[in-house]
Tab-separated table of C-alpha atoms in Angstrom:
chain	number	residue	atom	x	y	z
A	30	UNK	CA	8.248	-2.678	-15.700
A	31	UNK	CA	8.736	-2.244	-11.993
A	32	UNK	CA	8.135	-5.372	-9.896
A	33	UNK	CA	8.840	-6.570	-6.349
A	34	UNK	CA	9.304	-10.161	-5.164
A	35	UNK	CA	9.208	-10.994	-1.795
A	36	UNK	CA	9.287	-14.419	-0.054
A	37	UNK	CA	6.116	-16.255	0.202
A	38	UNK	CA	4.632	-17.214	3.452
A	39	UNK	CA	3.199	-17.912	5.755
A	40	UNK	CA	6.021	-17.594	8.228
A	41	UNK	CA	5.459	-19.054	11.529
A	42	UNK	CA	8.032	-18.217	14.473
A	43	UNK	CA	8.319	-18.505	18.156
A	44	UNK	CA	8.402	-15.483	20.390
A	45	UNK	CA	11.960	-14.079	20.499
A	46	UNK	CA	13.158	-15.739	17.425
A	47	UNK	CA	15.158	-13.913	14.588
A	48	UNK	CA	12.889	-12.690	11.617
A	49	UNK	CA	14.128	-12.253	8.018
A	50	UNK	CA	11.694	-11.649	5.088
A	51	UNK	CA	13.318	-11.296	1.843
A	52	UNK	CA	12.514	-8.616	-0.738
A	53	UNK	CA	14.024	-8.070	-4.324
A	54	UNK	CA	13.078	-5.547	-6.879
A	55	UNK	CA	13.378	-4.765	-10.398
A	56	UNK	CA	13.139	-0.935	-11.442
A	57	UNK	CA	13.808	1.096	-14.522
A	58	UNK	CA	14.898	4.109	-12.535
A	59	UNK	CA	16.282	4.652	-8.966
A	60	UNK	CA	13.464	3.734	-6.563
A	61	UNK	CA	12.803	4.534	-2.907
A	62	UNK	CA	12.210	1.331	-1.011
A	63	UNK	CA	9.430	0.774	1.924
A	64	UNK	CA	8.157	-1.878	4.082
A	65	UNK	CA	4.564	-1.541	5.115
A	66	UNK	CA	2.693	-3.631	7.789
A	67	UNK	CA	-1.199	-4.601	7.733
A	68	UNK	CA	-2.286	-5.815	11.158
A	69	UNK	CA	-5.573	-7.969	10.936
A	70	UNK	CA	-8.505	-5.948	9.969
A	71	UNK	CA	-6.531	-2.661	9.452
A	72	UNK	CA	-5.128	-0.804	6.606
A	73	UNK	CA	-1.311	-0.601	5.885
A	74	UNK	CA	0.969	1.361	7.991
A	75	UNK	CA	4.487	2.605	6.857
A	76	UNK	CA	6.872	0.429	8.737
A	77	UNK	CA	10.133	1.778	7.518
A	78	UNK	CA	11.570	3.210	4.242
A	79	UNK	CA	15.127	4.047	2.597
A	80	UNK	CA	15.591	6.419	-0.478
A	81	UNK	CA	19.313	5.636	-1.535
A	82	UNK	CA	21.727	3.018	-1.644
A	83	UNK	CA	23.223	1.697	1.672
A	84	UNK	CA	20.515	3.503	3.639
A	85	UNK	CA	19.105	1.522	6.578
A	86	UNK	CA	15.456	2.247	7.494
A	87	UNK	CA	14.503	1.278	10.878
A	88	UNK	CA	11.397	1.198	13.175
A	89	UNK	CA	10.167	-0.651	16.009
A	90	UNK	CA	13.258	-3.015	16.007
A	91	UNK	CA	12.864	-3.624	12.520
A	92	UNK	CA	15.767	-2.837	9.929
A	93	UNK	CA	16.017	-3.093	6.347
A	94	UNK	CA	19.007	-1.764	4.212
A	95	UNK	CA	18.919	-0.651	0.624
A	96	UNK	CA	21.264	-2.792	-1.240
A	97	UNK	CA	21.591	-1.333	-4.774
A	98	UNK	CA	24.067	-4.035	-5.840
A	99	UNK	CA	22.090	-6.910	-5.192
A	100	UNK	CA	18.574	-5.201	-5.784
A	101	UNK	CA	17.337	-6.068	-2.419
A	102	UNK	CA	15.750	-4.711	0.609
A	103	UNK	CA	15.472	-7.490	3.313
A	104	UNK	CA	13.251	-6.895	6.501
A	105	UNK	CA	14.887	-8.348	9.759
A	106	UNK	CA	14.119	-8.114	13.456
A	107	UNK	CA	16.117	-9.616	15.975
A	108	UNK	CA	13.574	-10.831	18.438
A	109	UNK	CA	9.826	-10.759	17.456
A	110	UNK	CA	6.941	-10.488	19.602
A	111	UNK	CA	3.294	-11.995	19.368
A	112	UNK	CA	2.269	-8.385	18.587
A	113	UNK	CA	4.325	-8.508	15.411
A	114	UNK	CA	1.881	-11.001	13.946
A	115	UNK	CA	0.644	-9.221	10.512
A	116	UNK	CA	1.267	-9.104	6.902
A	117	UNK	CA	4.310	-7.271	5.616
A	118	UNK	CA	4.492	-5.822	2.232
A	119	UNK	CA	7.524	-4.499	0.507
A	120	UNK	CA	7.055	-1.722	-1.895
A	121	UNK	CA	9.081	0.701	-4.136
A	122	UNK	CA	8.342	3.947	-5.352
A	123	UNK	CA	10.120	4.840	-8.873
A	124	UNK	CA	11.034	8.405	-9.047
A	125	UNK	CA	11.877	8.539	-12.579
A	126	UNK	CA	10.115	11.181	-14.579
A	127	UNK	CA	6.277	10.774	-14.675
A	128	UNK	CA	6.009	8.119	-12.125
A	129	UNK	CA	3.757	10.189	-9.948
A	130	UNK	CA	5.119	8.277	-6.985
A	131	UNK	CA	2.923	5.278	-7.640
A	132	UNK	CA	4.014	2.158	-5.422
A	133	UNK	CA	4.529	-1.274	-6.609
A	134	UNK	CA	3.758	-3.727	-4.064
A	135	UNK	CA	4.997	-7.357	-3.478
A	136	UNK	CA	2.414	-9.921	-2.643
A	137	UNK	CA	2.942	-9.843	1.089
A	138	UNK	CA	4.116	-12.169	3.524
A	139	UNK	CA	2.085	-13.330	6.656
A	140	UNK	CA	4.125	-13.638	9.822
A	141	UNK	CA	2.527	-15.243	13.006
A	142	UNK	CA	4.446	-15.201	16.139
A	143	UNK	CA	3.502	-17.824	18.650
A	144	UNK	CA	3.997	-17.391	22.430
B	2	UNK	CA	-6.242	14.731	12.340
B	3	UNK	CA	-8.197	11.878	11.315
B	4	UNK	CA	-5.782	10.951	8.422
B	5	UNK	CA	-7.299	8.927	5.746
B	6	UNK	CA	-11.045	7.756	6.290
B	7	UNK	CA	-13.102	5.545	4.114
B	8	UNK	CA	-16.776	5.000	3.816
B	9	UNK	CA	-18.603	2.619	4.025
B	10	UNK	CA	-16.475	0.050	5.931
B	11	UNK	CA	-18.627	-3.006	4.511
B	12	UNK	CA	-21.130	-3.228	1.778
B	13	UNK	CA	-22.919	-6.217	0.027
B	14	UNK	CA	-24.091	-5.587	-3.637
B	15	UNK	CA	-25.799	-7.616	-6.051
B	16	UNK	CA	-24.698	-8.012	-9.533
B	17	UNK	CA	-25.492	-5.101	-11.686
B	18	UNK	CA	-25.767	-2.682	-8.926
B	19	UNK	CA	-23.790	0.471	-8.609
B	20	UNK	CA	-22.349	2.175	-5.535
B	21	UNK	CA	-19.701	4.864	-4.668
B	22	UNK	CA	-16.940	4.395	-2.302
B	23	UNK	CA	-15.708	7.607	-0.424
B	24	UNK	CA	-12.395	8.538	0.628
B	25	UNK	CA	-11.315	11.571	2.555
B	26	UNK	CA	-8.014	12.799	3.841
B	27	UNK	CA	-7.159	15.798	6.232
B	28	UNK	CA	-3.535	15.969	5.586
B	29	UNK	CA	-3.773	18.492	2.576
B	30	UNK	CA	-2.055	15.750	0.648
B	31	UNK	CA	-1.980	16.380	-3.385
B	32	UNK	CA	-1.921	12.700	-4.465
B	33	UNK	CA	-4.517	10.184	-3.713
B	34	UNK	CA	-4.994	6.516	-5.046
B	35	UNK	CA	-7.488	3.772	-4.903
B	36	UNK	CA	-6.224	0.031	-4.643
B	37	UNK	CA	-7.646	-3.225	-4.240
B	38	UNK	CA	-6.349	-6.013	-2.141
B	39	UNK	CA	-6.953	-9.580	-3.115
B	40	UNK	CA	-5.543	-12.866	-1.500
B	41	UNK	CA	-2.290	-13.856	-3.035
B	42	UNK	CA	-2.043	-10.530	-5.218
B	43	UNK	CA	-0.969	-7.889	-2.854
B	44	UNK	CA	-2.299	-4.397	-3.744
B	45	UNK	CA	-3.392	-3.438	-7.149
B	46	UNK	CA	-3.572	0.351	-8.106
B	47	UNK	CA	-7.113	1.080	-9.708
B	48	UNK	CA	-6.670	4.683	-10.291
B	49	UNK	CA	-4.936	7.723	-8.797
B	50	UNK	CA	-5.060	11.374	-8.769
B	51	UNK	CA	-2.200	13.898	-8.632
B	52	UNK	CA	-4.244	17.223	-7.793
B	53	UNK	CA	-7.934	18.326	-7.469
B	54	UNK	CA	-9.928	17.747	-11.021
B	55	UNK	CA	-7.312	15.242	-12.204
B	56	UNK	CA	-7.594	11.455	-12.549
B	57	UNK	CA	-5.482	8.977	-14.156
B	58	UNK	CA	-5.571	5.070	-14.731
B	59	UNK	CA	-3.578	2.659	-12.715
B	60	UNK	CA	-2.919	-1.120	-13.149
B	61	UNK	CA	-6.542	-2.537	-13.001
B	62	UNK	CA	-9.091	0.284	-13.974
B	63	UNK	CA	-11.765	-1.426	-15.948
B	64	UNK	CA	-15.017	-1.316	-14.444
B	65	UNK	CA	-14.348	1.527	-12.112
B	66	UNK	CA	-14.607	5.202	-12.454
B	67	UNK	CA	-13.095	7.969	-10.126
B	68	UNK	CA	-13.709	11.664	-9.279
B	69	UNK	CA	-11.672	14.193	-7.410
B	70	UNK	CA	-13.787	17.388	-7.274
B	71	UNK	CA	-12.315	18.385	-4.034
B	72	UNK	CA	-8.635	18.116	-2.897
B	73	UNK	CA	-9.633	16.072	0.002
B	74	UNK	CA	-12.187	13.684	-1.412
B	75	UNK	CA	-11.471	10.991	-3.892
B	76	UNK	CA	-14.302	8.855	-4.835
B	77	UNK	CA	-14.436	5.426	-6.421
B	78	UNK	CA	-17.511	4.291	-8.389
B	79	UNK	CA	-18.609	0.850	-9.523
B	80	UNK	CA	-21.321	1.485	-12.334
B	81	UNK	CA	-22.455	-2.264	-12.534
B	82	UNK	CA	-20.961	-4.311	-10.073
B	83	UNK	CA	-19.570	-7.751	-11.022
B	84	UNK	CA	-18.484	-10.798	-8.580
B	85	UNK	CA	-14.949	-10.349	-9.795
B	86	UNK	CA	-15.046	-6.960	-8.045
B	87	UNK	CA	-15.531	-8.521	-4.601
B	88	UNK	CA	-12.605	-7.490	-2.717
B	89	UNK	CA	-10.966	-5.098	-0.098
B	90	UNK	CA	-10.716	-1.530	-1.298
B	91	UNK	CA	-7.928	0.784	0.212
B	92	UNK	CA	-7.552	4.489	-0.315
B	93	UNK	CA	-4.077	6.111	0.351
B	94	UNK	CA	-2.650	9.721	-0.220
B	95	UNK	CA	0.649	11.164	-0.241
B	96	UNK	CA	2.102	14.711	-0.218
B	97	UNK	CA	3.266	14.368	-3.802
B	98	UNK	CA	5.002	17.464	-5.248
B	99	UNK	CA	3.771	19.475	-2.493
B	100	UNK	CA	5.940	17.853	0.199
B	101	UNK	CA	9.470	18.285	0.760
B	102	UNK	CA	10.493	15.366	2.788
B	103	UNK	CA	8.490	12.255	2.481
B	104	UNK	CA	6.790	13.287	-0.679
B	105	UNK	CA	6.335	9.606	-1.740
B	106	UNK	CA	5.196	8.006	1.545
B	107	UNK	CA	1.594	6.927	1.115
B	108	UNK	CA	-0.919	6.786	3.992
B	109	UNK	CA	-3.612	4.319	3.893
B	110	UNK	CA	-7.197	4.291	5.101
B	111	UNK	CA	-8.820	1.313	7.060
B	112	UNK	CA	-10.387	-0.218	3.922
B	113	UNK	CA	-13.845	-1.029	2.585
B	114	UNK	CA	-14.808	-4.735	2.367
B	115	UNK	CA	-16.988	-5.144	-0.845
B	116	UNK	CA	-18.932	-8.501	-1.451
B	117	UNK	CA	-20.735	-8.709	-4.920
B	118	UNK	CA	-23.324	-11.344	-5.070
């Protein structure tokens, strides 16, 4: 079955540091890939997505590139802010027949950014 | 648009009691989903629906039932609550087959925190 593995946290950084959160996946079909973010006490929000190989999703300074050859979708940001402190989830949607667009999530990575 | 809303925000139950969680969306989405979130487990799919009047089991359906009588609403029921059902429950919706771009993207509600004693 489908699965998503992301680096375990927590990750603690100082403001303006570079961020990488690793994500790799296993899928039977050709999935779309997503990063969701969950701020404290809130639901999940879509951060970015990519639907085919070599696509780069980007939003709010975050980027991730769909790497089919390494089955990866690592999240990066060049300079994090305190307001980026949240839990980040990598997810995939397997578009093969009958999937009904269900999402498979990683376990989440808690990021804390200190001033 | 309010997006996806969930009622209630927080509830405490005793073992054996029943309750219903309500999810409503105003985006005319075809698909709706119920997840539970537990520490270290990520989000796990309980049940989902691909249209009004349809429901299907997800990864962890035992102990839960669902109904989708109206397109905009998706109800999650616990018939006899157990402490193992203590969790945060999230509802989500997506355009599904009715969407062109972004049909897979799911939009989440704020969550319901449930404590079963």
